[in-house]
Amino acid sequence: MIKEIDLEKLILIAGGHSAFQLLWAGVQQGVFDQLSENPGMDRAELCEKIGLQDYPAQILLTGLTALGLIRKDGDMYFNAPLTEQMLVSGKEGSGAPILGWQAQIVYPGLKHFVESLRQSTNVGLEEFPGQGNTLYERLTSHPGLEQVFQDAMCALSLQANDHLRHAYDFSRFSHIADIGGGDGTNAIALAKHYPDLRVTVFDYPSVCEIARQKVAEAGLGDRVSVCPGDLMRDPFPPDIDSVIYCHVLPIWSQENMLKLLGKTHASLPKGGSALIFNMMGNDDETGPLSTALGNLYFLAIASGQGMLHPWKVYEASLRQAGFSTIERISGLPLDHGLIVAEK
Ligand SMILES: C[S@@+](CC[C@H](N)C(=O)[O-])C[C@H]1O[C@@H](n2cnc3c(N)ncnc32)[C@H](O)[C@@H]1O
């Protein structure tokens, strides 16, 4: 049952821009990092550590306290347990890099949301000048922002792929193509967990370069390789028995997703598998909240055609592309799901 709105929630929505800026400032100024290292500091001590004067610090700390991100006990400040778990930089599972993407890409792009709705296209892309009609093409000429984006995806994938490698037995595959594989975070996690698995990361050349370095650092160059290309135009890597899309199919409309899955089907041998791993929308279009909020990015910025589609849309597209057995693996954390289909 979805809870209907109350006044507090309305205030939070209407002031969402301020709430986000407080959260981002908390990360940027190192408030959560400092309170993790030295819990119980008072404002004067915090001011010194985070390099702010007393007046702006008062505004920041009052906001973070009212949002429940930190707790004030007398004069002493502490991280809330979830803040300690998810927002401290450098901690395993930290979501801080995801906020970098929100602040530098999603936030400016969503200024154009209403106009994107009216024009049914990604008007927010004008914030990122360059060639191409998708954010991903544009990012190839913005190396700094491309790194911000890949760091965010890496953080999201690190949170999610722990569940991916346990959700399905990948040992039945010998060579998997990770299409739109980004910086290789998922490929590396799968290859580490499945010692006989080969993985090829397919992505734009500039992104493959980032992946190549990460793979080398992980010492997996013998089993994880990269294949630069455009997933819409160029052939997929040869000799594969499976294809995985991690956080990639939501970029596309159902029509383009169907084209991509048709190509996937043609690239696989009989018995080969296609896997789809990302946040899934409810089939009855009621949420969950994370995907409902995530959808705006796809319309206004990323491509102007995608969304975090409901499960049934992927399943219908797989069927239409010629796949037979289709398995839905639900209940994964962070509103993620996995769909496995066999040719
Ligand atoms: C949302 S990210 C997902 C990255 C990675 N799979 C993960 O889960 O962390 C989408 C990826 O698709 C890539 N991509 C988008 N359009 C592409 C295209 N036309 N050709 C190749 N790669 C593309 C982007 O560069 C980006 O790395």
Short mmCIF file of C-alpha atoms and ligand atoms in Angstrom, two decimals:
data_model
loop_
_atom_site.label_atom_id
_atom_site.label_comp_id
_atom_site.label_asym_id
_atom_site.label_seq_id
_atom_site.Cartn_x
_atom_site.Cartn_y
_atom_site.Cartn_z
CA MET A 1 0.00 0.00 0.00
CA ILE A 2 1.43 3.35 -0.99
CA LYS A 3 1.25 5.92 1.80
CA GLU A 4 -0.55 9.07 0.72
CA ILE A 5 1.10 12.40 1.22
CA ASP A 6 1.25 14.19 4.58
CA LEU A 7 2.47 17.75 5.28
CA GLU A 8 5.99 16.71 6.20
CA LYS A 9 6.39 14.78 2.96
CA LEU A 10 4.99 17.70 0.98
CA ILE A 11 7.53 20.05 2.59
CA LEU A 12 10.30 17.61 1.74
CA ILE A 13 9.19 17.35 -1.90
CA ALA A 14 8.70 21.09 -2.35
CA GLY A 15 12.12 21.75 -0.80
CA GLY A 16 13.75 18.80 -2.57
CA HIS A 17 16.33 21.10 -4.19
CA SER A 18 17.42 22.37 -0.74
CA ALA A 19 17.41 18.90 0.78
CA PHE A 20 19.65 17.59 -2.00
CA GLN A 21 22.06 20.55 -1.73
CA LEU A 22 22.38 19.98 2.02
CA LEU A 23 23.13 16.31 1.45
CA TRP A 24 25.67 17.10 -1.27
CA ALA A 25 27.30 19.81 0.87
CA GLY A 26 27.55 17.32 3.72
CA VAL A 27 29.52 15.02 1.42
CA GLN A 28 31.56 17.74 -0.28
CA GLN A 29 32.56 19.49 2.95
CA GLY A 30 33.42 16.16 4.58
CA VAL A 31 30.88 16.51 7.44
CA PHE A 32 30.00 12.81 7.37
CA ASP A 33 33.65 11.77 6.98
CA GLN A 34 34.70 13.96 9.94
CA LEU A 35 31.88 12.73 12.16
CA SER A 36 32.77 9.17 11.25
CA GLU A 37 36.36 9.76 12.39
CA ASN A 38 35.48 11.89 15.44
CA PRO A 39 31.89 11.32 16.58
CA GLY A 40 30.56 13.82 19.09
CA MET A 41 32.30 16.99 17.85
CA ASP A 42 30.58 20.30 18.58
CA ARG A 43 30.07 23.05 15.98
CA ALA A 44 33.30 24.91 16.72
CA GLU A 45 35.35 21.72 16.37
CA LEU A 46 33.48 20.77 13.18
CA CYS A 47 33.97 24.26 11.71
CA GLU A 48 37.71 23.85 12.06
CA LYS A 49 37.69 20.36 10.48
CA ILE A 50 35.41 21.21 7.53
CA GLY A 51 36.81 24.69 6.89
CA LEU A 52 33.61 26.72 7.29
CA GLN A 53 32.82 29.85 9.26
CA ASP A 54 30.31 29.59 12.08
CA TYR A 55 27.35 31.21 10.26
CA PRO A 56 27.27 28.95 7.15
CA ALA A 57 28.13 25.95 9.32
CA GLN A 58 25.08 26.68 11.47
CA ILE A 59 22.86 26.61 8.36
CA LEU A 60 24.44 23.40 7.06
CA LEU A 61 24.33 21.55 10.40
CA THR A 62 20.78 22.67 11.20
CA GLY A 63 19.66 21.40 7.78
CA LEU A 64 21.46 18.07 8.06
CA THR A 65 20.03 17.59 11.56
CA ALA A 66 16.47 18.43 10.50
CA LEU A 67 16.79 15.94 7.64
CA GLY A 68 17.94 13.28 10.11
CA LEU A 69 21.25 12.75 8.31
CA ILE A 70 23.08 13.68 11.48
CA ARG A 71 21.92 13.73 15.10
CA LYS A 72 22.48 16.55 17.62
CA ASP A 73 22.81 15.48 21.20
CA GLY A 74 23.27 18.59 23.39
CA ASP A 75 26.12 20.36 21.57
CA MET A 76 27.51 17.17 20.05
CA TYR A 77 26.93 15.89 16.51
CA PHE A 78 26.85 12.26 15.34
CA ASN A 79 26.20 10.54 12.00
CA ALA A 80 22.88 8.71 11.76
CA PRO A 81 23.50 4.94 11.36
CA LEU A 82 22.48 4.94 7.67
CA THR A 83 24.67 8.00 7.00
CA GLU A 84 27.60 6.17 8.58
CA GLN A 85 26.87 3.13 6.42
CA MET A 86 26.19 4.81 3.06
CA LEU A 87 27.68 8.31 2.93
CA VAL A 88 31.17 8.13 4.33
CA SER A 89 33.72 8.47 1.51
CA GLY A 90 35.98 5.55 0.86
CA LYS A 91 33.93 3.12 2.99
CA GLU A 92 32.90 -0.09 1.23
CA GLY A 93 29.43 0.41 -0.26
CA SER A 94 29.64 4.21 -0.04
CA GLY A 95 27.09 5.96 -2.23
CA ALA A 96 28.97 9.29 -2.15
CA PRO A 97 30.12 9.02 -5.84
CA ILE A 98 26.50 8.49 -6.91
CA LEU A 99 25.73 11.89 -5.46
CA GLY A 100 28.51 13.39 -7.61
CA TRP A 101 26.62 12.26 -10.70
CA GLN A 102 23.36 13.58 -9.24
CA ALA A 103 24.94 16.96 -8.48
CA GLN A 104 26.92 17.50 -11.67
CA ILE A 105 24.78 15.78 -14.30
CA VAL A 106 21.25 15.04 -13.10
CA TYR A 107 20.68 18.23 -11.14
CA PRO A 108 21.53 20.69 -13.97
CA GLY A 109 19.81 18.52 -16.59
CA LEU A 110 16.53 18.27 -14.69
CA LYS A 111 16.06 22.04 -14.84
CA HIS A 112 14.67 21.13 -18.27
CA PHE A 113 12.24 18.45 -17.10
CA VAL A 114 8.98 20.26 -17.83
CA GLU A 115 10.16 21.20 -21.30
CA SER A 116 11.32 17.61 -21.84
CA LEU A 117 7.85 16.39 -20.94
CA ARG A 118 6.28 18.84 -23.39
CA GLN A 119 8.64 18.05 -26.22
CA SER A 120 8.97 14.33 -25.35
CA THR A 121 12.73 14.53 -25.70
CA ASN A 122 15.88 15.08 -23.64
CA VAL A 123 16.04 18.89 -23.61
CA GLY A 124 18.41 18.69 -20.60
CA LEU A 125 21.15 17.47 -22.93
CA GLU A 126 21.78 21.12 -23.82
CA GLU A 127 23.69 21.34 -20.52
CA PHE A 128 26.33 19.04 -22.08
CA PRO A 129 27.32 20.44 -25.47
CA GLY A 130 28.79 18.11 -28.08
CA GLN A 131 28.02 15.51 -30.72
CA GLY A 132 25.21 12.97 -30.49
CA ASN A 133 21.70 12.61 -29.11
CA THR A 134 22.47 10.73 -25.91
CA LEU A 135 24.31 11.78 -22.77
CA TYR A 136 26.72 8.87 -23.25
CA GLU A 137 27.86 10.12 -26.67
CA ARG A 138 28.23 13.65 -25.28
CA LEU A 139 30.27 12.43 -22.30
CA THR A 140 32.92 11.00 -24.64
CA SER A 141 34.03 14.61 -25.22
CA HIS A 142 33.80 15.61 -21.52
CA PRO A 143 36.48 13.42 -19.87
CA GLY A 144 35.98 14.94 -16.40
CA LEU A 145 32.23 14.35 -16.41
CA GLU A 146 32.66 10.92 -18.01
CA GLN A 147 34.83 9.97 -15.03
CA VAL A 148 32.20 11.40 -12.61
CA PHE A 149 29.57 9.28 -14.38
CA GLN A 150 31.67 6.09 -14.41
CA ASP A 151 32.61 6.57 -10.73
CA ALA A 152 28.90 6.82 -9.90
CA MET A 153 28.05 3.71 -11.91
CA CYS A 154 30.96 1.90 -10.27
CA ALA A 155 29.57 2.79 -6.81
CA LEU A 156 26.06 1.71 -7.79
CA SER A 157 27.32 -1.50 -9.36
CA LEU A 158 29.52 -2.30 -6.35
CA GLN A 159 26.41 -2.01 -4.15
CA ALA A 160 24.37 -4.14 -6.54
CA ASN A 161 26.69 -6.71 -8.09
CA ASP A 162 27.32 -8.54 -4.87
CA HIS A 163 23.73 -9.68 -5.29
CA LEU A 164 24.16 -10.27 -9.02
CA ARG A 165 26.91 -12.85 -8.69
CA HIS A 166 24.90 -14.76 -6.08
CA ALA A 167 21.53 -14.39 -7.80
CA TYR A 168 22.42 -16.71 -10.65
CA ASP A 169 24.95 -19.44 -11.34
CA PHE A 170 27.22 -17.87 -13.96
CA SER A 171 29.50 -20.94 -13.93
CA ARG A 172 27.33 -22.38 -16.71
CA PHE A 173 28.73 -19.71 -19.07
CA SER A 174 32.21 -19.66 -20.59
CA HIS A 175 32.29 -16.25 -22.28
CA ILE A 176 29.93 -13.41 -21.45
CA ALA A 177 29.72 -10.08 -23.30
CA ASP A 178 29.04 -7.21 -20.90
CA ILE A 179 27.36 -4.77 -23.28
CA GLY A 180 27.61 -1.13 -22.16
CA GLY A 181 29.89 -2.58 -19.49
CA GLY A 182 31.21 0.81 -18.34
CA ASP A 183 34.39 0.82 -16.30
CA GLY A 184 34.34 -2.98 -15.93
CA THR A 185 33.17 -3.07 -12.30
CA ASN A 186 30.60 -5.82 -12.96
CA ALA A 187 32.90 -7.77 -15.29
CA ILE A 188 35.64 -7.74 -12.66
CA ALA A 189 33.25 -8.86 -9.90
CA LEU A 190 31.93 -11.74 -12.03
CA ALA A 191 35.39 -12.83 -13.16
CA LYS A 192 36.68 -12.78 -9.55
CA HIS A 193 33.78 -14.92 -8.38
CA TYR A 194 33.77 -17.36 -11.34
CA PRO A 195 37.37 -18.42 -12.02
CA ASP A 196 36.64 -20.07 -15.40
CA LEU A 197 34.56 -17.24 -16.82
CA ARG A 198 35.80 -14.94 -19.60
CA VAL A 199 34.18 -11.52 -19.86
CA THR A 200 34.39 -8.96 -22.65
CA VAL A 201 33.39 -5.39 -21.80
CA PHE A 202 31.83 -3.62 -24.79
CA ASP A 203 31.51 0.18 -24.60
CA TYR A 204 32.65 3.41 -26.25
CA PRO A 205 36.46 3.58 -26.80
CA SER A 206 37.03 6.23 -24.10
CA VAL A 207 35.09 4.14 -21.57
CA CYS A 208 36.91 0.93 -22.58
CA GLU A 209 40.15 2.71 -21.79
CA ILE A 210 38.94 3.30 -18.21
CA ALA A 211 37.86 -0.36 -18.01
CA ARG A 212 41.18 -1.59 -19.41
CA GLN A 213 43.06 0.19 -16.60
CA LYS A 214 40.72 -1.17 -13.89
CA VAL A 215 41.03 -4.70 -15.24
CA ALA A 216 44.83 -4.43 -15.28
CA GLU A 217 44.81 -3.13 -11.68
CA ALA A 218 42.67 -6.13 -10.71
CA GLY A 219 45.17 -8.48 -12.41
CA LEU A 220 42.45 -10.03 -14.58
CA GLY A 221 43.81 -9.13 -18.03
CA ASP A 222 43.94 -12.81 -19.03
CA ARG A 223 40.15 -13.30 -18.65
CA VAL A 224 38.58 -9.85 -18.92
CA SER A 225 39.06 -7.95 -22.17
CA VAL A 226 37.53 -4.86 -23.74
CA CYS A 227 35.91 -4.37 -27.12
CA PRO A 228 35.39 -0.73 -28.13
CA GLY A 229 32.37 0.06 -30.26
CA ASP A 230 28.90 1.48 -30.58
CA LEU A 231 26.35 -1.03 -29.33
CA MET A 232 23.75 0.11 -31.83
CA ARG A 233 26.00 -0.08 -34.88
CA ASP A 234 28.93 -2.45 -34.32
CA PRO A 235 28.94 -6.25 -34.05
CA PHE A 236 29.09 -7.79 -30.58
CA PRO A 237 32.24 -9.70 -29.53
CA PRO A 238 32.59 -13.14 -31.20
CA ASP A 239 32.52 -16.62 -29.53
CA ILE A 240 30.18 -15.65 -26.71
CA ASP A 241 27.58 -17.87 -25.06
CA SER A 242 25.89 -15.12 -23.05
CA VAL A 243 25.23 -11.40 -23.07
CA ILE A 244 24.57 -9.28 -20.00
CA TYR A 245 23.11 -5.79 -19.85
CA CYS A 246 23.75 -4.14 -16.48
CA HIS A 247 21.91 -0.81 -16.15
CA VAL A 248 21.89 -0.39 -19.94
CA LEU A 249 18.48 -1.32 -21.39
CA PRO A 250 16.61 1.41 -19.44
CA ILE A 251 18.38 3.92 -21.74
CA TRP A 252 16.24 2.81 -24.67
CA SER A 253 12.64 2.94 -25.80
CA GLN A 254 10.86 -0.37 -26.11
CA GLU A 255 11.32 -0.19 -29.88
CA ASN A 256 15.10 0.30 -29.73
CA MET A 257 15.42 -2.23 -26.92
CA LEU A 258 13.73 -4.74 -29.21
CA LYS A 259 16.27 -4.01 -31.96
CA LEU A 260 19.09 -4.53 -29.45
CA LEU A 261 17.63 -7.78 -28.15
CA GLY A 262 17.13 -8.98 -31.74
CA LYS A 263 20.82 -8.32 -32.35
CA THR A 264 21.63 -10.10 -29.07
CA HIS A 265 19.61 -13.14 -30.17
CA ALA A 266 21.43 -13.23 -33.53
CA SER A 267 24.85 -12.98 -31.79
CA LEU A 268 24.24 -15.98 -29.52
CA PRO A 269 24.50 -19.70 -30.29
CA LYS A 270 21.47 -21.95 -29.63
CA GLY A 271 21.21 -22.42 -25.86
CA GLY A 272 22.92 -19.05 -25.25
CA SER A 273 21.53 -16.62 -22.69
CA ALA A 274 20.64 -12.96 -22.41
CA LEU A 275 20.65 -11.42 -18.93
CA ILE A 276 19.14 -8.11 -17.90
CA PHE A 277 20.16 -6.61 -14.55
CA ASN A 278 18.92 -3.25 -13.31
CA MET A 279 16.31 -1.55 -11.16
CA MET A 280 12.89 -2.80 -12.21
CA GLY A 281 9.61 -0.90 -12.32
CA ASN A 282 6.50 -2.50 -10.85
CA ASP A 283 4.27 -4.08 -13.49
CA ASP A 284 1.29 -2.04 -12.25
CA GLU A 285 3.21 1.26 -12.67
CA THR A 286 3.02 2.25 -8.98
CA GLY A 287 6.75 2.58 -8.31
CA PRO A 288 8.94 1.68 -6.54
CA LEU A 289 9.94 5.20 -5.52
CA SER A 290 13.58 4.76 -6.58
CA THR A 291 12.65 3.83 -10.14
CA ALA A 292 9.84 6.38 -10.38
CA LEU A 293 12.34 9.12 -9.48
CA GLY A 294 15.06 7.60 -11.67
CA ASN A 295 12.84 7.74 -14.77
CA LEU A 296 13.21 11.52 -15.11
CA TYR A 297 16.90 11.22 -15.90
CA PHE A 298 16.17 9.01 -18.93
CA LEU A 299 13.56 11.35 -20.40
CA ALA A 300 15.21 14.70 -19.71
CA ILE A 301 18.91 13.88 -20.04
CA ALA A 302 20.14 10.39 -20.97
CA SER A 303 18.30 9.59 -24.19
CA GLY A 304 14.82 11.12 -24.21
CA GLN A 305 13.31 7.70 -24.82
CA GLY A 306 14.03 5.29 -21.95
CA MET A 307 12.89 4.61 -18.41
CA LEU A 308 13.32 2.02 -15.68
CA HIS A 309 10.75 -0.10 -17.48
CA PRO A 310 8.40 -2.46 -15.66
CA TRP A 311 9.54 -6.10 -15.60
CA LYS A 312 6.92 -7.17 -18.09
CA VAL A 313 8.29 -4.82 -20.79
CA TYR A 314 11.69 -6.54 -20.79
CA GLU A 315 10.06 -9.95 -20.72
CA ALA A 316 7.76 -9.16 -23.64
CA SER A 317 10.69 -7.72 -25.62
CA LEU A 318 12.81 -10.82 -24.98
CA ARG A 319 9.94 -13.04 -26.16
CA GLN A 320 9.44 -10.90 -29.25
CA ALA A 321 13.17 -11.06 -30.01
CA GLY A 322 12.91 -14.87 -30.13
CA PHE A 323 14.03 -15.97 -26.66
CA SER A 324 12.09 -18.88 -25.17
CA THR A 325 12.61 -19.69 -21.48
CA ILE A 326 12.44 -16.50 -19.47
CA GLU A 327 13.22 -16.49 -15.74
CA ARG A 328 12.48 -13.56 -13.42
CA ILE A 329 14.71 -13.27 -10.33
CA SER A 330 13.11 -10.69 -8.05
CA GLY A 331 13.61 -9.53 -4.48
CA LEU A 332 17.18 -8.31 -4.92
CA PRO A 333 18.18 -5.30 -2.80
CA LEU A 334 18.10 -1.71 -4.12
CA ASP A 335 14.99 -2.49 -6.18
CA HIS A 336 17.14 -4.51 -8.58
CA GLY A 337 16.06 -7.55 -10.51
CA LEU A 338 17.57 -10.03 -12.92
CA ILE A 339 15.91 -11.58 -15.97
CA VAL A 340 17.56 -14.54 -17.68
CA ALA A 341 16.37 -15.67 -21.09
CA GLU A 342 17.54 -18.58 -23.21
CA LYS A 343 17.78 -18.85 -26.97
C1 LIG B 1 24.36 3.38 -17.09
S1 LIG B 1 25.93 2.95 -17.68
C2 LIG B 1 26.14 1.28 -17.10
C3 LIG B 1 27.57 0.89 -16.91
C4 LIG B 1 27.78 -0.51 -16.36
N1 LIG B 1 27.12 -1.51 -17.15
C5 LIG B 1 27.33 -0.60 -14.93
O1 LIG B 1 26.31 -1.24 -14.64
O2 LIG B 1 28.01 -0.07 -14.03
C6 LIG B 1 25.57 2.73 -19.38
C7 LIG B 1 26.81 2.42 -20.21
O3 LIG B 1 26.39 2.20 -21.56
C8 LIG B 1 27.35 2.80 -22.42
N2 LIG B 1 26.69 3.14 -23.69
C9 LIG B 1 25.60 3.88 -23.88
N3 LIG B 1 25.31 3.97 -25.18
C10 LIG B 1 26.26 3.26 -25.83
C11 LIG B 1 26.51 2.98 -27.20
N4 LIG B 1 25.72 3.46 -28.16
N5 LIG B 1 27.58 2.20 -27.50
C12 LIG B 1 28.41 1.72 -26.54
N6 LIG B 1 28.21 1.96 -25.22
C13 LIG B 1 27.16 2.72 -24.88
C14 LIG B 1 27.78 4.05 -21.66
O4 LIG B 1 29.03 4.55 -22.12
C15 LIG B 1 27.82 3.54 -20.22
O5 LIG B 1 29.09 3.07 -19.85
#
